[in-house]
Structure formats: structure tokens, C-alpha cells
Short mmCIF file of N, CA and C in Angstrom, two decimals:
data_model
loop_
_atom_site.label_atom_id
_atom_site.label_comp_id
_atom_site.label_asym_id
_atom_site.label_seq_id
_atom_site.Cartn_x
_atom_site.Cartn_y
_atom_site.Cartn_z
N MET S 1 -114.00 93.10 -85.67
CA MET S 1 -113.49 91.91 -86.07
C MET S 1 -114.36 90.74 -85.37
N ASN S 2 -114.97 89.86 -86.12
CA ASN S 2 -115.81 88.76 -85.63
C ASN S 2 -114.86 87.57 -85.33
N TRP S 3 -114.48 87.29 -84.15
CA TRP S 3 -113.50 86.18 -83.93
C TRP S 3 -114.24 84.80 -84.36
N GLN S 4 -115.55 84.76 -84.14
CA GLN S 4 -116.20 83.39 -84.47
C GLN S 4 -116.04 83.02 -85.92
N ASN S 5 -115.78 84.13 -86.82
CA ASN S 5 -115.76 83.74 -88.30
C ASN S 5 -114.31 83.58 -88.73
N LEU S 6 -113.36 83.76 -87.83
CA LEU S 6 -111.89 83.66 -88.31
C LEU S 6 -111.44 82.21 -88.48
N ILE S 7 -112.03 81.20 -87.82
CA ILE S 7 -111.60 79.84 -87.88
C ILE S 7 -112.86 79.05 -88.19
N SER S 8 -112.69 78.17 -89.09
CA SER S 8 -113.79 77.32 -89.45
C SER S 8 -113.36 75.91 -89.67
N ASN S 9 -114.02 74.82 -89.29
CA ASN S 9 -113.71 73.48 -89.53
C ASN S 9 -114.37 72.89 -90.91
N LYS S 10 -114.99 73.85 -91.61
CA LYS S 10 -115.53 73.37 -92.82
C LYS S 10 -114.40 73.41 -93.97
N ARG S 11 -114.50 72.42 -94.83
CA ARG S 11 -113.60 72.34 -95.89
C ARG S 11 -114.03 73.17 -97.05
N LEU S 12 -113.24 73.91 -97.64
CA LEU S 12 -113.60 74.68 -98.74
C LEU S 12 -114.20 73.92 -99.86
N GLY S 13 -115.45 74.29 -100.37
CA GLY S 13 -116.14 73.58 -101.35
C GLY S 13 -116.96 72.44 -100.80
N GLN S 14 -116.82 72.17 -99.54
CA GLN S 14 -117.54 70.99 -98.86
C GLN S 14 -118.36 71.52 -97.67
N GLU S 15 -118.76 72.84 -97.66
CA GLU S 15 -119.36 73.46 -96.63
C GLU S 15 -120.63 72.72 -96.21
N ASP S 16 -121.40 72.13 -97.15
CA ASP S 16 -122.72 71.49 -96.82
C ASP S 16 -122.60 69.95 -96.68
N ARG S 17 -121.38 69.48 -96.81
CA ARG S 17 -121.06 68.01 -96.70
C ARG S 17 -121.12 67.64 -95.12
N HIS S 18 -121.75 66.61 -94.81
CA HIS S 18 -121.81 66.12 -93.42
C HIS S 18 -121.29 64.58 -93.48
N ALA S 19 -119.98 64.48 -93.35
CA ALA S 19 -119.53 63.15 -93.34
C ALA S 19 -119.63 62.51 -91.97
N LEU S 20 -119.91 61.25 -91.98
CA LEU S 20 -119.87 60.47 -90.69
C LEU S 20 -118.51 60.19 -90.25
N ARG S 21 -118.19 60.53 -89.05
CA ARG S 21 -116.79 60.21 -88.54
C ARG S 21 -116.90 59.26 -87.41
N HIS S 22 -115.98 58.39 -87.35
CA HIS S 22 -116.05 57.45 -86.29
C HIS S 22 -114.92 57.73 -85.20
N ASP S 23 -114.40 58.94 -85.13
CA ASP S 23 -113.43 59.28 -84.12
C ASP S 23 -113.71 60.77 -83.76
N ASP S 24 -113.10 61.19 -82.65
CA ASP S 24 -113.42 62.46 -82.23
C ASP S 24 -112.33 63.54 -82.57
N ARG S 25 -111.56 63.16 -83.58
CA ARG S 25 -110.59 64.16 -83.94
C ARG S 25 -111.24 65.28 -84.66
N SER S 26 -110.74 66.46 -84.45
CA SER S 26 -111.17 67.67 -85.19
C SER S 26 -110.60 67.72 -86.64
N GLU S 27 -111.16 68.43 -87.52
CA GLU S 27 -110.65 68.53 -88.92
C GLU S 27 -109.27 68.94 -88.88
N PHE S 28 -109.06 69.85 -87.93
CA PHE S 28 -107.55 70.35 -87.79
C PHE S 28 -106.57 69.15 -87.37
N LYS S 29 -107.04 68.46 -86.47
CA LYS S 29 -106.19 67.28 -85.97
C LYS S 29 -106.04 66.24 -87.21
N ARG S 30 -107.07 66.00 -87.92
CA ARG S 30 -107.03 65.26 -89.06
C ARG S 30 -105.94 65.60 -90.11
N ASP S 31 -106.00 67.03 -90.45
CA ASP S 31 -105.02 67.44 -91.24
C ASP S 31 -103.63 67.35 -90.79
N SER S 32 -103.47 67.57 -89.50
CA SER S 32 -102.18 67.46 -88.88
C SER S 32 -101.62 66.02 -89.04
N ASP S 33 -102.54 65.17 -88.74
CA ASP S 33 -102.06 63.57 -88.93
C ASP S 33 -101.86 63.35 -90.28
N ARG S 34 -102.70 63.84 -91.21
CA ARG S 34 -102.48 63.34 -92.65
C ARG S 34 -101.23 64.10 -93.13
N LEU S 35 -100.68 65.24 -92.74
CA LEU S 35 -99.51 65.79 -93.04
C LEU S 35 -98.28 64.95 -92.58
N ILE S 36 -98.40 64.52 -91.26
CA ILE S 36 -97.47 63.69 -90.64
C ILE S 36 -97.26 62.29 -91.46
N TYR S 37 -98.18 61.84 -91.86
CA TYR S 37 -98.07 60.53 -92.58
C TYR S 37 -97.85 60.73 -94.15
N SER S 38 -97.61 61.83 -94.61
CA SER S 38 -97.58 62.11 -96.03
C SER S 38 -96.00 61.84 -96.47
N ALA S 39 -95.91 61.41 -97.67
CA ALA S 39 -94.52 61.26 -98.26
C ALA S 39 -93.70 62.48 -98.21
N PRO S 40 -94.17 63.63 -98.58
CA PRO S 40 -93.27 64.79 -98.58
C PRO S 40 -92.82 65.18 -97.26
N PHE S 41 -93.54 64.98 -96.19
CA PHE S 41 -93.16 65.19 -94.80
C PHE S 41 -92.04 64.25 -94.43
N ARG S 42 -92.24 62.97 -94.72
CA ARG S 42 -91.30 61.91 -94.35
C ARG S 42 -89.97 62.15 -95.08
N ARG S 43 -90.04 62.73 -96.29
CA ARG S 43 -88.80 63.01 -97.16
C ARG S 43 -87.99 64.00 -96.52
N LEU S 44 -88.43 64.72 -95.47
CA LEU S 44 -87.63 65.63 -94.72
C LEU S 44 -86.49 65.03 -93.95
N GLN S 45 -86.61 63.74 -93.71
CA GLN S 45 -85.55 63.02 -93.01
C GLN S 45 -84.30 62.83 -93.84
N ASN S 46 -84.42 63.14 -95.18
CA ASN S 46 -83.20 62.94 -96.07
C ASN S 46 -82.66 64.33 -96.36
N LYS S 47 -83.12 65.41 -95.75
CA LYS S 47 -82.48 66.74 -95.95
C LYS S 47 -81.83 67.35 -94.71
N THR S 48 -80.65 67.73 -94.84
CA THR S 48 -79.90 68.20 -93.72
C THR S 48 -80.28 69.68 -93.39
N GLN S 49 -80.34 69.80 -92.08
CA GLN S 49 -80.61 71.13 -91.48
C GLN S 49 -79.18 71.42 -90.75
N VAL S 50 -78.59 72.52 -91.13
CA VAL S 50 -77.46 72.99 -90.53
C VAL S 50 -77.58 74.23 -89.69
N PHE S 51 -77.11 74.24 -88.40
CA PHE S 51 -77.25 75.44 -87.53
C PHE S 51 -75.79 75.77 -87.19
N PRO S 52 -75.38 76.97 -87.67
CA PRO S 52 -74.02 77.44 -87.21
C PRO S 52 -74.09 78.00 -85.82
N LEU S 53 -73.50 77.44 -84.86
CA LEU S 53 -73.47 77.80 -83.47
C LEU S 53 -72.11 78.20 -83.16
N PRO S 54 -71.92 79.15 -82.21
CA PRO S 54 -70.56 79.57 -81.83
C PRO S 54 -69.73 78.37 -81.46
N GLY S 55 -68.60 78.17 -82.13
CA GLY S 55 -67.62 77.15 -81.69
C GLY S 55 -67.95 75.80 -82.32
N SER S 56 -69.18 75.55 -82.93
CA SER S 56 -69.38 74.26 -83.45
C SER S 56 -70.52 74.41 -84.56
N VAL S 57 -70.77 73.39 -85.25
CA VAL S 57 -71.84 73.36 -86.16
C VAL S 57 -72.73 72.19 -85.81
N PHE S 58 -74.02 72.49 -85.56
CA PHE S 58 -74.94 71.59 -85.18
C PHE S 58 -75.74 71.04 -86.42
N VAL S 59 -75.65 69.79 -86.74
CA VAL S 59 -76.38 69.16 -87.97
C VAL S 59 -77.33 68.20 -87.53
N HIS S 60 -78.54 68.28 -88.02
CA HIS S 60 -79.49 67.22 -88.00
C HIS S 60 -80.40 67.31 -89.25
N ASN S 61 -81.41 66.41 -89.34
CA ASN S 61 -82.23 66.54 -90.59
C ASN S 61 -83.44 67.42 -90.40
N ARG S 62 -84.05 67.70 -91.48
CA ARG S 62 -85.19 68.72 -91.39
C ARG S 62 -86.46 68.06 -90.88
N LEU S 63 -86.51 66.75 -90.88
CA LEU S 63 -87.68 66.11 -90.18
C LEU S 63 -87.58 66.42 -88.64
N THR S 64 -86.37 66.21 -88.12
CA THR S 64 -86.19 66.51 -86.68
C THR S 64 -86.48 68.01 -86.35
N HIS S 65 -85.83 68.87 -87.25
CA HIS S 65 -86.03 70.29 -87.05
C HIS S 65 -87.47 70.56 -87.03
N SER S 66 -88.42 70.07 -87.96
CA SER S 66 -89.78 70.40 -88.11
C SER S 66 -90.47 69.85 -86.92
N LEU S 67 -90.22 68.69 -86.37
CA LEU S 67 -90.78 68.16 -85.17
C LEU S 67 -90.57 69.10 -83.95
N GLU S 68 -89.27 69.62 -83.84
CA GLU S 68 -88.99 70.54 -82.82
C GLU S 68 -89.70 71.81 -82.89
N VAL S 69 -89.72 72.40 -84.17
CA VAL S 69 -90.49 73.65 -84.41
C VAL S 69 -91.94 73.37 -84.10
N ALA S 70 -92.50 72.27 -84.49
CA ALA S 70 -93.96 72.11 -84.25
C ALA S 70 -94.29 71.98 -82.85
N SER S 71 -93.36 71.38 -81.97
CA SER S 71 -93.58 71.21 -80.57
C SER S 71 -93.67 72.56 -79.90
N LEU S 72 -92.79 73.54 -80.35
CA LEU S 72 -92.73 74.80 -79.77
C LEU S 72 -93.83 75.66 -80.40
N GLY S 73 -94.26 75.42 -81.62
CA GLY S 73 -95.33 76.15 -82.19
C GLY S 73 -96.67 75.80 -81.47
N LYS S 74 -96.89 74.52 -81.14
CA LYS S 74 -98.12 74.09 -80.43
C LYS S 74 -98.18 74.77 -79.13
N SER S 75 -97.02 74.78 -78.32
CA SER S 75 -97.05 75.42 -77.03
C SER S 75 -97.47 76.94 -77.19
N LEU S 76 -96.87 77.60 -78.19
CA LEU S 76 -97.09 79.03 -78.38
C LEU S 76 -98.56 79.22 -78.85
N GLY S 77 -99.04 78.50 -79.72
CA GLY S 77 -100.46 78.44 -80.07
C GLY S 77 -101.44 78.29 -79.05
N ASP S 78 -101.17 77.27 -78.32
CA ASP S 78 -102.08 77.09 -77.04
C ASP S 78 -102.05 78.25 -76.07
N ASP S 79 -100.86 78.77 -75.97
CA ASP S 79 -100.83 79.99 -74.96
C ASP S 79 -101.57 81.06 -75.62
N VAL S 80 -101.36 81.48 -76.98
CA VAL S 80 -102.22 82.50 -77.57
C VAL S 80 -103.82 82.20 -77.37
N ALA S 81 -104.14 81.05 -77.58
CA ALA S 81 -105.64 80.52 -77.47
C ALA S 81 -106.00 80.86 -76.21
N ARG S 82 -105.29 80.47 -75.11
CA ARG S 82 -105.70 80.76 -73.75
C ARG S 82 -105.87 82.20 -73.48
N LYS S 83 -104.85 82.96 -73.94
CA LYS S 83 -104.94 84.49 -73.70
C LYS S 83 -106.17 85.08 -74.47
N LEU S 84 -106.46 84.63 -75.58
CA LEU S 84 -107.51 85.20 -76.43
C LEU S 84 -108.93 84.83 -75.75
N ILE S 85 -108.97 83.53 -75.21
CA ILE S 85 -110.18 83.12 -74.55
C ILE S 85 -110.40 83.85 -73.18
N LYS S 86 -109.31 84.11 -72.53
CA LYS S 86 -109.42 84.84 -71.31
C LYS S 86 -109.71 86.29 -71.50
N LYS S 87 -109.36 86.86 -72.67
CA LYS S 87 -109.75 88.23 -73.02
C LYS S 87 -111.18 88.32 -73.60
N HIS S 88 -111.53 87.24 -74.24
CA HIS S 88 -112.90 87.14 -74.93
C HIS S 88 -113.64 85.89 -74.54
N PRO S 89 -114.13 85.77 -73.28
CA PRO S 89 -114.75 84.56 -72.66
C PRO S 89 -115.72 83.91 -73.63
N GLU S 90 -116.40 84.63 -74.59
CA GLU S 90 -117.38 84.04 -75.42
C GLU S 90 -116.73 83.07 -76.40
N LEU S 91 -115.40 83.06 -76.51
CA LEU S 91 -114.65 82.08 -77.36
C LEU S 91 -114.46 80.73 -76.65
N GLN S 92 -114.77 80.58 -75.42
CA GLN S 92 -114.69 79.39 -74.71
C GLN S 92 -115.61 78.26 -75.43
N GLY S 93 -114.99 77.13 -75.69
CA GLY S 93 -115.79 76.03 -76.30
C GLY S 93 -115.83 76.29 -77.76
N THR S 94 -115.21 77.07 -78.41
CA THR S 94 -115.18 77.29 -79.87
C THR S 94 -113.88 76.70 -80.54
N LEU S 95 -113.78 76.88 -81.74
CA LEU S 95 -112.59 76.38 -82.50
C LEU S 95 -111.37 77.16 -82.09
N PHE S 96 -111.47 78.19 -81.35
CA PHE S 96 -110.20 78.92 -80.95
C PHE S 96 -109.38 77.95 -80.11
N GLU S 97 -109.95 76.95 -79.55
CA GLU S 97 -109.17 76.01 -78.73
C GLU S 97 -108.25 75.15 -79.69
N GLU S 98 -108.34 75.30 -80.93
CA GLU S 98 -107.70 74.52 -81.93
C GLU S 98 -106.45 75.33 -82.38
N ILE S 99 -106.27 76.48 -81.98
CA ILE S 99 -105.10 77.32 -82.48
C ILE S 99 -103.84 76.65 -82.33
N GLY S 100 -103.55 76.01 -81.19
CA GLY S 100 -102.28 75.21 -81.10
C GLY S 100 -102.09 74.13 -82.15
N THR S 101 -103.15 73.43 -82.38
CA THR S 101 -103.02 72.42 -83.48
C THR S 101 -102.81 72.99 -84.84
N ILE S 102 -103.58 74.11 -85.11
CA ILE S 102 -103.36 74.90 -86.43
C ILE S 102 -101.90 75.26 -86.57
N VAL S 103 -101.26 75.96 -85.55
CA VAL S 103 -99.90 76.41 -85.59
C VAL S 103 -98.92 75.20 -85.71
N GLN S 104 -99.19 74.13 -84.92
CA GLN S 104 -98.37 72.95 -84.96
C GLN S 104 -98.32 72.43 -86.38
N THR S 105 -99.44 72.34 -87.11
CA THR S 105 -99.53 71.75 -88.39
C THR S 105 -98.85 72.70 -89.36
N ALA S 106 -98.89 73.93 -89.25
CA ALA S 106 -98.10 74.80 -90.18
C ALA S 106 -96.59 74.79 -89.89
N CYS S 107 -96.31 74.47 -88.70
CA CYS S 107 -94.73 74.28 -88.30
C CYS S 107 -94.38 73.02 -88.91
N TYR S 108 -95.13 71.89 -88.94
CA TYR S 108 -94.76 70.69 -89.55
C TYR S 108 -94.40 70.92 -91.02
N ALA S 109 -95.23 71.83 -91.61
CA ALA S 109 -95.30 71.99 -93.10
C ALA S 109 -94.19 73.01 -93.48
N HIS S 110 -93.53 73.81 -92.62
CA HIS S 110 -92.82 74.87 -92.97
C HIS S 110 -91.64 74.73 -93.90
N ASP S 111 -91.04 73.43 -93.86
CA ASP S 111 -89.82 73.17 -94.67
C ASP S 111 -90.14 72.28 -95.78
N MET S 112 -91.37 71.85 -96.05
CA MET S 112 -91.58 70.81 -96.96
C MET S 112 -91.23 71.04 -98.47
N GLY S 113 -91.35 72.24 -98.85
CA GLY S 113 -91.05 72.57 -100.24
C GLY S 113 -89.69 73.04 -100.52
N ASN S 114 -88.95 73.28 -99.40
CA ASN S 114 -87.66 73.95 -99.48
C ASN S 114 -86.57 72.94 -100.03
N PRO S 115 -85.68 73.43 -100.85
CA PRO S 115 -84.60 72.41 -101.27
C PRO S 115 -83.48 72.34 -100.24
N PRO S 116 -82.50 71.52 -100.26
CA PRO S 116 -81.43 71.54 -99.47
C PRO S 116 -80.72 72.91 -99.42
N PHE S 117 -80.31 73.31 -98.34
CA PHE S 117 -79.63 74.70 -98.09
C PHE S 117 -80.52 75.94 -98.27
N GLY S 118 -81.87 75.59 -98.11
CA GLY S 118 -82.82 76.88 -98.11
C GLY S 118 -82.76 77.86 -99.24
N HIS S 119 -82.64 79.12 -98.96
CA HIS S 119 -82.68 80.10 -99.97
C HIS S 119 -81.45 79.98 -100.90
N SER S 120 -80.29 79.63 -100.29
CA SER S 120 -79.20 79.35 -101.21
C SER S 120 -79.42 78.22 -102.26
N GLY S 121 -80.20 77.25 -101.79
CA GLY S 121 -80.57 76.03 -102.66
C GLY S 121 -81.51 76.64 -103.76
N GLU S 122 -82.45 77.54 -103.39
CA GLU S 122 -83.23 78.04 -104.40
C GLU S 122 -82.50 78.75 -105.46
N LYS S 123 -81.60 79.51 -105.02
CA LYS S 123 -80.66 80.33 -106.06
C LYS S 123 -79.95 79.41 -106.91
N ALA S 124 -79.38 78.24 -106.20
CA ALA S 124 -78.65 77.32 -107.04
C ALA S 124 -79.59 76.56 -108.07
N ILE S 125 -80.81 76.30 -107.83
CA ILE S 125 -81.59 75.60 -108.74
C ILE S 125 -81.97 76.73 -109.93
N GLN S 126 -82.12 77.85 -109.53
CA GLN S 126 -82.45 78.88 -110.58
C GLN S 126 -81.30 79.13 -111.49
N ALA S 127 -80.07 79.11 -110.91
CA ALA S 127 -78.80 79.40 -111.64
C ALA S 127 -78.51 78.27 -112.53
N PHE S 128 -78.82 77.00 -112.06
CA PHE S 128 -78.60 75.69 -112.83
C PHE S 128 -79.30 75.85 -114.11
N PHE S 129 -80.57 76.31 -114.13
CA PHE S 129 -81.39 76.31 -115.28
C PHE S 129 -81.17 77.57 -116.18
N THR S 130 -80.80 78.72 -115.59
CA THR S 130 -80.59 79.88 -116.35
C THR S 130 -79.17 80.14 -116.87
N GLU S 131 -78.17 79.63 -116.08
CA GLU S 131 -76.75 79.81 -116.47
C GLU S 131 -75.94 78.59 -116.58
N GLY S 132 -76.43 77.53 -115.99
CA GLY S 132 -75.65 76.26 -115.93
C GLY S 132 -76.03 75.19 -116.95
N ALA S 133 -75.70 73.95 -116.51
CA ALA S 133 -75.95 72.80 -117.44
C ALA S 133 -77.41 72.56 -117.79
N GLY S 134 -78.30 73.08 -116.98
CA GLY S 134 -79.80 72.82 -117.26
C GLY S 134 -80.39 73.84 -118.31
N ALA S 135 -79.64 74.78 -118.79
CA ALA S 135 -80.07 75.79 -119.78
C ALA S 135 -80.56 75.27 -121.09
N TYR S 136 -80.11 74.07 -121.43
CA TYR S 136 -80.42 73.42 -122.80
C TYR S 136 -81.80 73.01 -122.69
N LEU S 137 -82.46 72.83 -121.49
CA LEU S 137 -83.78 72.30 -121.38
C LEU S 137 -84.81 73.35 -121.78
N LYS S 138 -84.48 74.69 -121.99
CA LYS S 138 -85.48 75.69 -122.08
C LYS S 138 -86.33 75.40 -123.28
N ASP S 139 -85.80 74.84 -124.39
CA ASP S 139 -86.71 74.64 -125.52
C ASP S 139 -87.41 73.21 -125.45
N LYS S 140 -87.15 72.59 -124.41
CA LYS S 140 -87.83 71.21 -124.29
C LYS S 140 -88.97 71.27 -123.28
N VAL S 141 -89.17 72.21 -122.61
CA VAL S 141 -90.26 72.34 -121.65
C VAL S 141 -91.18 73.47 -122.09
N SER S 142 -92.35 73.49 -121.36
CA SER S 142 -93.34 74.57 -121.67
C SER S 142 -92.78 75.87 -121.03
N PRO S 143 -93.20 77.14 -121.63
CA PRO S 143 -92.82 78.34 -121.09
C PRO S 143 -93.19 78.51 -119.62
N ARG S 144 -94.40 77.84 -119.16
CA ARG S 144 -94.83 77.96 -117.78
C ARG S 144 -93.96 77.24 -116.93
N PHE S 145 -93.44 76.02 -117.25
CA PHE S 145 -92.65 75.28 -116.49
C PHE S 145 -91.24 75.89 -116.39
N TRP S 146 -90.76 76.44 -117.52
CA TRP S 146 -89.52 77.05 -117.50
C TRP S 146 -89.47 78.21 -116.52
N ASP S 147 -90.52 79.03 -116.60
CA ASP S 147 -90.68 80.20 -115.61
C ASP S 147 -90.60 79.67 -114.22
N ASP S 148 -91.35 78.51 -113.90
CA ASP S 148 -91.44 77.98 -112.66
C ASP S 148 -90.05 77.57 -112.14
N ILE S 149 -89.25 76.77 -112.89
CA ILE S 149 -87.93 76.31 -112.41
C ILE S 149 -86.90 77.38 -112.40
N THR S 150 -86.93 78.39 -113.22
CA THR S 150 -85.98 79.55 -113.24
C THR S 150 -86.26 80.57 -112.15
N HIS S 151 -87.50 80.44 -111.59
CA HIS S 151 -87.84 81.28 -110.44
C HIS S 151 -88.27 80.48 -109.23
N PHE S 152 -87.61 79.27 -109.04
CA PHE S 152 -87.90 78.32 -107.98
C PHE S 152 -88.03 79.01 -106.67
N GLU S 153 -89.14 78.71 -105.95
CA GLU S 153 -89.36 79.28 -104.67
C GLU S 153 -89.92 78.13 -103.71
N GLY S 154 -89.26 77.91 -102.59
CA GLY S 154 -89.54 76.80 -101.76
C GLY S 154 -90.97 76.94 -101.15
N ASN S 155 -91.38 78.02 -100.74
CA ASN S 155 -92.86 78.19 -100.25
C ASN S 155 -93.91 77.89 -101.17
N ALA S 156 -93.67 78.28 -102.45
CA ALA S 156 -94.63 78.00 -103.49
C ALA S 156 -94.69 76.51 -103.77
N ASN S 157 -93.46 75.89 -103.68
CA ASN S 157 -93.43 74.46 -103.83
C ASN S 157 -94.04 73.68 -102.76
N ALA S 158 -93.97 74.15 -101.58
CA ALA S 158 -94.73 73.66 -100.41
C ALA S 158 -96.19 73.75 -100.60
N PHE S 159 -96.61 74.80 -101.10
CA PHE S 159 -98.08 75.02 -101.39
C PHE S 159 -98.58 73.95 -102.37
N ARG S 160 -97.78 73.75 -103.38
CA ARG S 160 -98.09 72.75 -104.34
C ARG S 160 -98.18 71.33 -103.74
N LEU S 161 -97.21 71.03 -102.94
CA LEU S 161 -97.21 69.82 -102.30
C LEU S 161 -98.38 69.53 -101.32
N LEU S 162 -98.89 70.63 -100.72
CA LEU S 162 -99.95 70.49 -99.76
C LEU S 162 -101.35 70.59 -100.37
N THR S 163 -101.42 70.96 -101.67
CA THR S 163 -102.81 71.07 -102.29
C THR S 163 -103.13 70.20 -103.32
#
């Protein structure tokens, strides 16, 4: 395995492009910032996150949850990077120092495409269109769209939002 080839700051399709930048942020940090200021990320504040804990139910929104997960993810990613660099000193000064930011950004995005109530919400959306009040729409939308909404999947929806 060639560690140097695993992480690249080149944007797909723009490998030869050399844009002038007026700040010192890495492409990974730019992506993280771009995600934080995006409308889909901000909309997480309107989605409830429920944690059933013994004796009580802890409720907050998915934006708060994603910020907490991202904080932990950054710490874990930084720890992994330190350990990899310690084991492979040739990685010092490379993009491996960005692992924490990469994990943090993935953590920010992890709930973006999910409906309220997670997988239960996915099943409810699917059932609404296949068995419920939304079934009449089948002949009013394209077969591709119908297939998409009757097999709704939050992670695929997140991918659409991010790309």
C-alpha cells in the first residue's frame, strides 16, 4: 500500500488546475467550512435527534448531534494520524496530517440526507408512496423518480445533497 497515494488535495477533474488562494486553508478545511455554511447542514437544526437513555429520553436537534459527533471524530482522526505518522515517519509533513479534518467533515455530513426518525423515517417515506396516500402519484412521475422515492435511502440522499 502506498500511503502517499491514499489522500490527495486535488479536486476530481481539476487535477491540473492551479487556483490562486489568498488563505492558508487546505482543500479539506475549505470543504469542511463549505459544508458548515451550507443550507442542508443548517437545516439539521430543525430535525429532532432522540436518544433513549435509561430513566429518561434525551432530545436535541441533529445539528447539535452532528457538531458533537464531528468534535469526537476530529479527535479520533487526529489520533489515528499521529499513530500512522509515528509508525511511518515518512508521512510527516504530508496530507496525512489532514485525517482529523477529513473525519470531522464526514461527521458533519453523516445525518444530512436522513429523514426525521432515521431508518424508521425511511420506511415511512417508502410506505407512504407504495401503500399510503402518495400511491396515486405513481403515474404522475417518471419511473426513475418513483423508484427513488419508493426505495428512499438517507445516505444516498446525503450523497445527492453533497454532490
